[in-house]
């Protein structure tokens, strides 16, 4: 298994040697390609210049972050997943869990920027994109989340444990549909790249995100009149390709298949 190294800021203690520079202890950490701790130990290095050290440390962390993203890409591919835009280049990707703009408020994906899905779902989404372009030239699907490693699911589950939000995160032991690469969170953007009004933001957990009562919410003044039409457009296009929404999240689509069947047919992303 591949390994890579990270290191901590030196302790603010040092000792003089026969050289002209102080020696500082630095904690070296070796982790596996799946992010698990392998071992740690202290080593000593001459400290030529603290500012230079911090610059080198920043460059090192930037490199390991980039390696981590490439590592996730490699693992997704090794598990048979497809990078969505390789099939549908006009689909846009903005992974919300690679930012702090999500219900957890933390970056869970590091520098990962590509969306991966099981080939069945990726091909269905590519066909839906073609249908969308025929009906609405210049419009595109915008992906907010796709395949999600089990390790990320575990961190998300821990982040919401003991809060009302825990009902929205599948337990990591067996995983949810995202952890098998067979669920996608998305919306539609217009020709100018502006997301259509779907009634609530992504990751909004409340009745505004639920499907089925759009007309009543328009009458109450909660929804703009175009919201039901926008949601219906996405539901119709994705439904024509065998995908169905989760009724409490307008953005979440999946195959028409029970969870036991998903676990039977597909591979858990256990990395």
PDB file of C-alpha atoms in Angstrom:
ATOM      1  CA  UNK A   1       0.000   0.000   0.000  1.00  0.00           C
ATOM      2  CA  UNK A   2       1.265   3.487  -0.816  1.00  0.00           C
ATOM      3  CA  UNK A   3       2.360   5.778   1.978  1.00  0.00           C
ATOM      4  CA  UNK A   4       3.101   9.465   2.272  1.00  0.00           C
ATOM      5  CA  UNK A   5       4.465  11.729   4.942  1.00  0.00           C
ATOM      6  CA  UNK A   6       3.322  14.814   6.782  1.00  0.00           C
ATOM      7  CA  UNK A   7       5.073  16.839   9.432  1.00  0.00           C
ATOM      8  CA  UNK A   8       4.166  19.204  12.221  1.00  0.00           C
ATOM      9  CA  UNK A   9       5.361  22.694  13.100  1.00  0.00           C
ATOM     10  CA  UNK A  10       8.545  22.321  15.197  1.00  0.00           C
ATOM     11  CA  UNK A  11       8.317  22.668  18.954  1.00  0.00           C
ATOM     12  CA  UNK A  12       9.555  26.022  20.171  1.00  0.00           C
ATOM     13  CA  UNK A  13      12.509  24.475  21.931  1.00  0.00           C
ATOM     14  CA  UNK A  14      15.899  23.830  20.432  1.00  0.00           C
ATOM     15  CA  UNK A  15      19.438  22.848  21.301  1.00  0.00           C
ATOM     16  CA  UNK A  16      22.710  24.103  20.000  1.00  0.00           C
ATOM     17  CA  UNK A  17      25.151  21.709  18.414  1.00  0.00           C
ATOM     18  CA  UNK A  18      28.619  22.204  17.051  1.00  0.00           C
ATOM     19  CA  UNK A  19      27.008  23.723  13.983  1.00  0.00           C
ATOM     20  CA  UNK A  20      25.936  27.346  13.775  1.00  0.00           C
ATOM     21  CA  UNK A  21      22.218  26.493  13.632  1.00  0.00           C
ATOM     22  CA  UNK A  22      19.875  25.278  16.352  1.00  0.00           C
ATOM     23  CA  UNK A  23      18.386  21.792  16.083  1.00  0.00           C
ATOM     24  CA  UNK A  24      14.627  21.504  16.457  1.00  0.00           C
ATOM     25  CA  UNK A  25      12.448  18.432  16.922  1.00  0.00           C
ATOM     26  CA  UNK A  26       9.839  17.796  14.204  1.00  0.00           C
ATOM     27  CA  UNK A  27       7.065  15.214  14.409  1.00  0.00           C
ATOM     28  CA  UNK A  28       6.962  13.091  11.258  1.00  0.00           C
ATOM     29  CA  UNK A  29       3.755  11.214  10.508  1.00  0.00           C
ATOM     30  CA  UNK A  30       3.429   8.402   7.985  1.00  0.00           C
ATOM     31  CA  UNK A  31      -0.086   7.656   6.708  1.00  0.00           C
ATOM     32  CA  UNK A  32      -1.425   5.095   4.302  1.00  0.00           C
ATOM     33  CA  UNK A  33      -2.990   5.894   0.932  1.00  0.00           C
ATOM     34  CA  UNK A  34      -6.427   5.629   2.576  1.00  0.00           C
ATOM     35  CA  UNK A  35      -5.543   8.241   5.188  1.00  0.00           C
ATOM     36  CA  UNK A  36      -4.941   5.880   8.119  1.00  0.00           C
ATOM     37  CA  UNK A  37      -2.116   6.473  10.575  1.00  0.00           C
ATOM     38  CA  UNK A  38       0.865   4.163   9.985  1.00  0.00           C
ATOM     39  CA  UNK A  39       3.351   5.497  12.529  1.00  0.00           C
ATOM     40  CA  UNK A  40       4.829   8.652  14.026  1.00  0.00           C
ATOM     41  CA  UNK A  41       8.226   9.590  15.368  1.00  0.00           C
ATOM     42  CA  UNK A  42      10.280  12.614  16.276  1.00  0.00           C
ATOM     43  CA  UNK A  43      13.346  13.606  14.315  1.00  0.00           C
ATOM     44  CA  UNK A  44      15.689  16.572  14.589  1.00  0.00           C
ATOM     45  CA  UNK A  45      16.601  19.044  11.880  1.00  0.00           C
ATOM     46  CA  UNK A  46      18.821  22.117  11.786  1.00  0.00           C
ATOM     47  CA  UNK A  47      16.712  25.262  11.796  1.00  0.00           C
ATOM     48  CA  UNK A  48      18.311  27.658   9.337  1.00  0.00           C
ATOM     49  CA  UNK A  49      15.485  30.170   9.284  1.00  0.00           C
ATOM     50  CA  UNK A  50      12.021  29.846  10.833  1.00  0.00           C
ATOM     51  CA  UNK A  51      10.350  31.817   8.050  1.00  0.00           C
ATOM     52  CA  UNK A  52      12.013  29.596   5.448  1.00  0.00           C
ATOM     53  CA  UNK A  53      10.922  26.512   7.371  1.00  0.00           C
ATOM     54  CA  UNK A  54       7.326  27.686   7.421  1.00  0.00           C
ATOM     55  CA  UNK A  55       7.477  28.391   3.693  1.00  0.00           C
ATOM     56  CA  UNK A  56       8.791  24.889   3.047  1.00  0.00           C
ATOM     57  CA  UNK A  57       6.111  23.453   5.329  1.00  0.00           C
ATOM     58  CA  UNK A  58       3.376  25.301   3.439  1.00  0.00           C
ATOM     59  CA  UNK A  59       4.714  23.990   0.130  1.00  0.00           C
ATOM     60  CA  UNK A  60       4.870  20.485   1.584  1.00  0.00           C
ATOM     61  CA  UNK A  61       1.265  20.624   2.781  1.00  0.00           C
ATOM     62  CA  UNK A  62       0.150  21.932  -0.612  1.00  0.00           C
ATOM     63  CA  UNK A  63       1.896  18.998  -2.262  1.00  0.00           C
ATOM     64  CA  UNK A  64       0.375  16.397   0.076  1.00  0.00           C
ATOM     65  CA  UNK A  65      -3.085  17.929  -0.408  1.00  0.00           C
ATOM     66  CA  UNK A  66      -2.647  17.604  -4.162  1.00  0.00           C
ATOM     67  CA  UNK A  67      -1.459  14.023  -3.718  1.00  0.00           C
ATOM     68  CA  UNK A  68      -4.499  13.324  -1.566  1.00  0.00           C
ATOM     69  CA  UNK A  69      -6.842  14.556  -4.301  1.00  0.00           C
ATOM     70  CA  UNK A  70      -5.042  12.489  -6.938  1.00  0.00           C
ATOM     71  CA  UNK A  71      -5.196   9.536  -4.572  1.00  0.00           C
ATOM     72  CA  UNK A  72      -8.989   9.869  -4.246  1.00  0.00           C
ATOM     73  CA  UNK A  73      -9.249  10.100  -8.029  1.00  0.00           C
ATOM     74  CA  UNK A  74      -7.216   6.911  -8.376  1.00  0.00           C
ATOM     75  CA  UNK A  75      -9.282   5.066  -5.787  1.00  0.00           C
ATOM     76  CA  UNK A  76     -12.559   6.113  -7.404  1.00  0.00           C
ATOM     77  CA  UNK A  77     -11.311   4.779 -10.732  1.00  0.00           C
ATOM     78  CA  UNK A  78      -9.945   1.598  -9.139  1.00  0.00           C
ATOM     79  CA  UNK A  79     -13.427   0.909  -7.776  1.00  0.00           C
ATOM     80  CA  UNK A  80     -14.866   1.111 -11.273  1.00  0.00           C
ATOM     81  CA  UNK A  81     -16.381   4.595 -11.080  1.00  0.00           C
ATOM     82  CA  UNK A  82     -16.497   7.044 -13.978  1.00  0.00           C
ATOM     83  CA  UNK A  83     -15.589  10.727 -13.923  1.00  0.00           C
ATOM     84  CA  UNK A  84     -18.883  12.267 -15.047  1.00  0.00           C
ATOM     85  CA  UNK A  85     -17.599  14.987 -17.371  1.00  0.00           C
ATOM     86  CA  UNK A  86     -15.634  12.398 -19.352  1.00  0.00           C
ATOM     87  CA  UNK A  87     -19.050  11.267 -20.647  1.00  0.00           C
ATOM     88  CA  UNK A  88     -20.828  14.626 -20.598  1.00  0.00           C
ATOM     89  CA  UNK A  89     -18.383  17.553 -20.804  1.00  0.00           C
ATOM     90  CA  UNK A  90     -21.153  20.155 -20.542  1.00  0.00           C
ATOM     91  CA  UNK A  91     -22.197  18.985 -17.085  1.00  0.00           C
ATOM     92  CA  UNK A  92     -20.814  21.311 -14.438  1.00  0.00           C
ATOM     93  CA  UNK A  93     -19.345  20.241 -11.115  1.00  0.00           C
ATOM     94  CA  UNK A  94     -19.191  22.178  -7.856  1.00  0.00           C
ATOM     95  CA  UNK A  95     -18.627  19.703  -5.048  1.00  0.00           C
ATOM     96  CA  UNK A  96     -20.160  21.372  -2.005  1.00  0.00           C
ATOM     97  CA  UNK A  97     -18.400  19.025   0.407  1.00  0.00           C
ATOM     98  CA  UNK A  98     -15.076  20.208  -1.005  1.00  0.00           C
ATOM     99  CA  UNK A  99     -15.965  23.628   0.435  1.00  0.00           C
ATOM    100  CA  UNK A 100     -17.438  24.936   3.684  1.00  0.00           C
ATOM    101  CA  UNK A 101     -20.715  25.770   1.927  1.00  0.00           C
ATOM    102  CA  UNK A 102     -22.672  22.764   3.221  1.00  0.00           C
ATOM    103  CA  UNK A 103     -24.760  21.828   6.242  1.00  0.00           C
ATOM    104  CA  UNK A 104     -21.708  20.616   8.152  1.00  0.00           C
ATOM    105  CA  UNK A 105     -19.766  23.816   7.496  1.00  0.00           C
ATOM    106  CA  UNK A 106     -16.493  22.009   6.777  1.00  0.00           C
ATOM    107  CA  UNK A 107     -14.485  20.831   3.774  1.00  0.00           C
ATOM    108  CA  UNK A 108     -14.811  17.033   3.750  1.00  0.00           C
ATOM    109  CA  UNK A 109     -13.119  16.305   0.414  1.00  0.00           C
ATOM    110  CA  UNK A 110      -9.920  18.338   0.570  1.00  0.00           C
ATOM    111  CA  UNK A 111      -8.925  19.396  -2.930  1.00  0.00           C
ATOM    112  CA  UNK A 112     -11.016  16.812  -4.803  1.00  0.00           C
ATOM    113  CA  UNK A 113     -12.884  18.626  -7.581  1.00  0.00           C
ATOM    114  CA  UNK A 114     -14.160  15.846  -9.868  1.00  0.00           C
ATOM    115  CA  UNK A 115     -17.471  14.002  -9.611  1.00  0.00           C
ATOM    116  CA  UNK A 116     -17.465  10.209  -9.900  1.00  0.00           C
ATOM    117  CA  UNK A 117     -20.417   7.850 -10.301  1.00  0.00           C
ATOM    118  CA  UNK A 118     -21.103   4.213 -11.108  1.00  0.00           C
ATOM    119  CA  UNK A 119     -21.085   3.841 -14.921  1.00  0.00           C
ATOM    120  CA  UNK A 120     -24.844   3.102 -15.016  1.00  0.00           C
ATOM    121  CA  UNK A 121     -25.710   6.342 -13.271  1.00  0.00           C
ATOM    122  CA  UNK A 122     -23.064   8.359 -15.131  1.00  0.00           C
ATOM    123  CA  UNK A 123     -24.430   7.218 -18.501  1.00  0.00           C
ATOM    124  CA  UNK A 124     -28.016   7.966 -17.442  1.00  0.00           C
ATOM    125  CA  UNK A 125     -26.980  11.460 -16.384  1.00  0.00           C
ATOM    126  CA  UNK A 126     -25.128  12.014 -19.666  1.00  0.00           C
ATOM    127  CA  UNK A 127     -28.279  11.087 -21.615  1.00  0.00           C
ATOM    128  CA  UNK A 128     -30.354  13.425 -19.444  1.00  0.00           C
ATOM    129  CA  UNK A 129     -27.895  16.235 -20.168  1.00  0.00           C
ATOM    130  CA  UNK A 130     -28.337  15.683 -23.902  1.00  0.00           C
ATOM    131  CA  UNK A 131     -32.126  15.847 -23.488  1.00  0.00           C
ATOM    132  CA  UNK A 132     -31.817  19.024 -21.422  1.00  0.00           C
ATOM    133  CA  UNK A 133     -29.705  20.705 -24.117  1.00  0.00           C
ATOM    134  CA  UNK A 134     -32.220  19.768 -26.809  1.00  0.00           C
ATOM    135  CA  UNK A 135     -35.057  21.280 -24.790  1.00  0.00           C
ATOM    136  CA  UNK A 136     -33.174  24.190 -23.243  1.00  0.00           C
ATOM    137  CA  UNK A 137     -30.066  25.092 -25.301  1.00  0.00           C
ATOM    138  CA  UNK A 138     -27.228  26.227 -23.077  1.00  0.00           C
ATOM    139  CA  UNK A 139     -28.702  24.752 -19.912  1.00  0.00           C
ATOM    140  CA  UNK A 140     -26.727  22.180 -17.925  1.00  0.00           C
ATOM    141  CA  UNK A 141     -26.856  20.022 -14.845  1.00  0.00           C
ATOM    142  CA  UNK A 142     -24.681  21.198 -11.967  1.00  0.00           C
ATOM    143  CA  UNK A 143     -23.453  18.435  -9.638  1.00  0.00           C
ATOM    144  CA  UNK A 144     -23.142  19.235  -5.942  1.00  0.00           C
ATOM    145  CA  UNK A 145     -22.182  15.752  -4.745  1.00  0.00           C
ATOM    146  CA  UNK A 146     -21.687  12.307  -6.242  1.00  0.00           C
ATOM    147  CA  UNK A 147     -19.779   9.219  -5.069  1.00  0.00           C
ATOM    148  CA  UNK A 148     -18.626   9.599  -1.476  1.00  0.00           C
ATOM    149  CA  UNK A 149     -15.958   7.434   0.229  1.00  0.00           C
ATOM    150  CA  UNK A 150     -16.927   5.625   3.401  1.00  0.00           C
ATOM    151  CA  UNK A 151     -14.205   7.493   5.309  1.00  0.00           C
ATOM    152  CA  UNK A 152     -15.890  10.802   4.435  1.00  0.00           C
ATOM    153  CA  UNK A 153     -19.280   9.375   5.416  1.00  0.00           C
ATOM    154  CA  UNK A 154     -17.812   8.449   8.795  1.00  0.00           C
ATOM    155  CA  UNK A 155     -16.568  11.993   9.374  1.00  0.00           C
ATOM    156  CA  UNK A 156     -19.925  13.457   8.321  1.00  0.00           C
ATOM    157  CA  UNK A 157     -21.777  11.095  10.649  1.00  0.00           C
ATOM    158  CA  UNK A 158     -19.543  12.062  13.548  1.00  0.00           C
ATOM    159  CA  UNK A 159     -20.049  15.761  12.783  1.00  0.00           C
ATOM    160  CA  UNK A 160     -23.845  15.540  13.178  1.00  0.00           C
ATOM    161  CA  UNK A 161     -24.003  12.931  15.955  1.00  0.00           C
ATOM    162  CA  UNK A 162     -26.330  14.065  18.718  1.00  0.00           C
ATOM    163  CA  UNK A 163     -27.923  16.780  16.579  1.00  0.00           C
ATOM    164  CA  UNK A 164     -31.266  16.918  14.714  1.00  0.00           C
ATOM    165  CA  UNK A 165     -29.291  16.722  11.449  1.00  0.00           C
ATOM    166  CA  UNK A 166     -28.225  13.126  12.111  1.00  0.00           C
ATOM    167  CA  UNK A 167     -31.360  11.803  10.371  1.00  0.00           C
ATOM    168  CA  UNK A 168     -30.003  13.134   7.070  1.00  0.00           C
ATOM    169  CA  UNK A 169     -26.699  11.213   7.198  1.00  0.00           C
ATOM    170  CA  UNK A 170     -26.604   7.446   6.642  1.00  0.00           C
ATOM    171  CA  UNK A 171     -24.688   5.363   9.179  1.00  0.00           C
ATOM    172  CA  UNK A 172     -21.201   4.743   7.774  1.00  0.00           C
ATOM    173  CA  UNK A 173     -20.915   1.055   8.687  1.00  0.00           C
ATOM    174  CA  UNK A 174     -23.118  -0.136   5.819  1.00  0.00           C
ATOM    175  CA  UNK A 175     -23.202   3.113   3.894  1.00  0.00           C
ATOM    176  CA  UNK A 176     -25.843   4.964   1.927  1.00  0.00           C
ATOM    177  CA  UNK A 177     -26.306   5.281  -1.831  1.00  0.00           C
ATOM    178  CA  UNK A 178     -23.606   7.923  -2.206  1.00  0.00           C
ATOM    179  CA  UNK A 179     -21.157   5.428  -0.664  1.00  0.00           C
ATOM    180  CA  UNK A 180     -21.840   3.054  -3.546  1.00  0.00           C
ATOM    181  CA  UNK A 181     -21.580   5.725  -6.242  1.00  0.00           C
ATOM    182  CA  UNK A 182     -25.260   5.400  -7.172  1.00  0.00           C
ATOM    183  CA  UNK A 183     -26.666   8.725  -5.980  1.00  0.00           C
ATOM    184  CA  UNK A 184     -26.117  12.251  -7.227  1.00  0.00           C
ATOM    185  CA  UNK A 185     -27.019  15.659  -5.805  1.00  0.00           C
ATOM    186  CA  UNK A 186     -27.590  18.249  -8.506  1.00  0.00           C
ATOM    187  CA  UNK A 187     -29.529  21.165  -9.912  1.00  0.00           C
ATOM    188  CA  UNK A 188     -29.908  22.888 -13.300  1.00  0.00           C
ATOM    189  CA  UNK A 189     -28.182  26.090 -14.403  1.00  0.00           C
ATOM    190  CA  UNK A 190     -29.339  28.323 -17.250  1.00  0.00           C
ATOM    191  CA  UNK A 191     -27.281  29.453 -20.243  1.00  0.00           C
ATOM    192  CA  UNK A 192     -25.667  32.162 -18.096  1.00  0.00           C
ATOM    193  CA  UNK A 193     -24.624  29.592 -15.487  1.00  0.00           C
ATOM    194  CA  UNK A 194     -27.203  30.726 -12.916  1.00  0.00           C
ATOM    195  CA  UNK A 195     -28.906  27.953 -10.923  1.00  0.00           C
ATOM    196  CA  UNK A 196     -32.661  27.743 -11.462  1.00  0.00           C
ATOM    197  CA  UNK A 197     -34.835  28.583  -8.477  1.00  0.00           C
ATOM    198  CA  UNK A 198     -35.669  25.264  -6.842  1.00  0.00           C
ATOM    199  CA  UNK A 199     -37.302  26.739  -3.763  1.00  0.00           C
ATOM    200  CA  UNK A 200     -34.459  26.215  -1.299  1.00  0.00           C
ATOM    201  CA  UNK A 201     -30.675  26.047  -1.311  1.00  0.00           C
ATOM    202  CA  UNK A 202     -28.830  22.744  -1.506  1.00  0.00           C
ATOM    203  CA  UNK A 203     -28.556  21.092   1.931  1.00  0.00           C
ATOM    204  CA  UNK A 204     -31.535  22.992   3.306  1.00  0.00           C
ATOM    205  CA  UNK A 205     -33.364  20.635   5.620  1.00  0.00           C
ATOM    206  CA  UNK A 206     -36.961  21.741   5.985  1.00  0.00           C
ATOM    207  CA  UNK A 207     -40.285  21.589   4.192  1.00  0.00           C
ATOM    208  CA  UNK A 208     -39.002  23.883   1.424  1.00  0.00           C
ATOM    209  CA  UNK A 209     -36.657  21.089   0.312  1.00  0.00           C
ATOM    210  CA  UNK A 210     -39.420  18.471   0.243  1.00  0.00           C
ATOM    211  CA  UNK A 211     -41.131  17.389  -2.950  1.00  0.00           C
ATOM    212  CA  UNK A 212     -44.871  17.174  -3.534  1.00  0.00           C
ATOM    213  CA  UNK A 213     -46.316  20.338  -2.015  1.00  0.00           C
ATOM    214  CA  UNK A 214     -44.951  22.991  -4.342  1.00  0.00           C
ATOM    215  CA  UNK A 215     -48.342  24.384  -5.379  1.00  0.00           C
ATOM    216  CA  UNK A 216     -49.377  25.079  -1.791  1.00  0.00           C
ATOM    217  CA  UNK A 217     -46.079  26.799  -1.037  1.00  0.00           C
ATOM    218  CA  UNK A 218     -46.524  29.004  -4.109  1.00  0.00           C
ATOM    219  CA  UNK A 219     -49.972  30.010  -2.824  1.00  0.00           C
ATOM    220  CA  UNK A 220     -48.499  30.820   0.576  1.00  0.00           C
ATOM    221  CA  UNK A 221     -45.885  33.010  -1.063  1.00  0.00           C
ATOM    222  CA  UNK A 222     -43.014  30.782   0.112  1.00  0.00           C
ATOM    223  CA  UNK A 223     -42.085  29.699  -3.432  1.00  0.00           C
ATOM    224  CA  UNK A 224     -41.794  31.805  -6.556  1.00  0.00           C
ATOM    225  CA  UNK A 225     -44.217  30.694  -9.319  1.00  0.00           C
ATOM    226  CA  UNK A 226     -41.416  29.134 -11.390  1.00  0.00           C
ATOM    227  CA  UNK A 227     -40.254  26.698  -8.685  1.00  0.00           C
ATOM    228  CA  UNK A 228     -42.754  23.898  -9.517  1.00  0.00           C
ATOM    229  CA  UNK A 229     -41.855  24.165 -13.226  1.00  0.00           C
ATOM    230  CA  UNK A 230     -38.116  24.013 -12.521  1.00  0.00           C
ATOM    231  CA  UNK A 231     -38.427  20.995 -10.250  1.00  0.00           C
ATOM    232  CA  UNK A 232     -40.726  19.269 -12.721  1.00  0.00           C
ATOM    233  CA  UNK A 233     -38.208  19.793 -15.524  1.00  0.00           C
ATOM    234  CA  UNK A 234     -35.445  18.062 -13.574  1.00  0.00           C
ATOM    235  CA  UNK A 235     -37.732  15.274 -12.387  1.00  0.00           C
ATOM    236  CA  UNK A 236     -39.013  14.593 -15.898  1.00  0.00           C
ATOM    237  CA  UNK A 237     -35.589  14.520 -17.575  1.00  0.00           C
ATOM    238  CA  UNK A 238     -33.942  12.358 -14.926  1.00  0.00           C
ATOM    239  CA  UNK A 239     -37.031  10.180 -14.546  1.00  0.00           C
ATOM    240  CA  UNK A 240     -36.908   9.386 -18.255  1.00  0.00           C
ATOM    241  CA  UNK A 241     -33.493   7.811 -17.578  1.00  0.00           C
ATOM    242  CA  UNK A 242     -34.693   5.656 -14.695  1.00  0.00           C
ATOM    243  CA  UNK A 243     -33.757   7.966 -11.829  1.00  0.00           C
ATOM    244  CA  UNK A 244     -36.031   9.025  -8.986  1.00  0.00           C
ATOM    245  CA  UNK A 245     -35.691  11.752  -6.350  1.00  0.00           C
ATOM    246  CA  UNK A 246     -35.601  11.428  -2.593  1.00  0.00           C
ATOM    247  CA  UNK A 247     -38.827  13.092  -1.474  1.00  0.00           C
ATOM    248  CA  UNK A 248     -37.185  15.174   1.267  1.00  0.00           C
ATOM    249  CA  UNK A 249     -34.321  16.515  -0.871  1.00  0.00           C
ATOM    250  CA  UNK A 250     -35.205  17.956  -4.285  1.00  0.00           C
ATOM    251  CA  UNK A 251     -31.530  17.755  -5.310  1.00  0.00           C
ATOM    252  CA  UNK A 252     -30.981  14.027  -4.610  1.00  0.00           C
ATOM    253  CA  UNK A 253     -31.527  11.474  -7.416  1.00  0.00           C
ATOM    254  CA  UNK A 254     -30.874   7.738  -7.487  1.00  0.00           C
ATOM    255  CA  UNK A 255     -31.718   4.565  -9.364  1.00  0.00           C
ATOM    256  CA  UNK A 256     -35.119   2.966  -8.775  1.00  0.00           C
ATOM    257  CA  UNK A 257     -33.715   0.251  -6.564  1.00  0.00           C
ATOM    258  CA  UNK A 258     -34.071  -0.704  -2.899  1.00  0.00           C
ATOM    259  CA  UNK A 259     -31.117  -0.226  -0.568  1.00  0.00           C
ATOM    260  CA  UNK A 260     -30.724  -3.991   0.033  1.00  0.00           C
ATOM    261  CA  UNK A 261     -30.494  -4.450  -3.744  1.00  0.00           C
ATOM    262  CA  UNK A 262     -27.912  -1.654  -3.966  1.00  0.00           C
ATOM    263  CA  UNK A 263     -25.770  -3.388  -1.354  1.00  0.00           C
ATOM    264  CA  UNK A 264     -26.146  -6.676  -3.200  1.00  0.00           C
ATOM    265  CA  UNK A 265     -25.291  -5.381  -6.676  1.00  0.00           C
ATOM    266  CA  UNK A 266     -22.741  -2.625  -6.060  1.00  0.00           C
ATOM    267  CA  UNK A 267     -19.431  -2.219  -4.276  1.00  0.00           C
ATOM    268  CA  UNK A 268     -19.103  -0.149  -1.111  1.00  0.00           C
ATOM    269  CA  UNK A 269     -16.476   2.596  -1.441  1.00  0.00           C
ATOM    270  CA  UNK A 270     -14.661   1.384   1.662  1.00  0.00           C
ATOM    271  CA  UNK A 271     -11.714   3.739   1.536  1.00  0.00           C
TER     272      UNK A 271
END
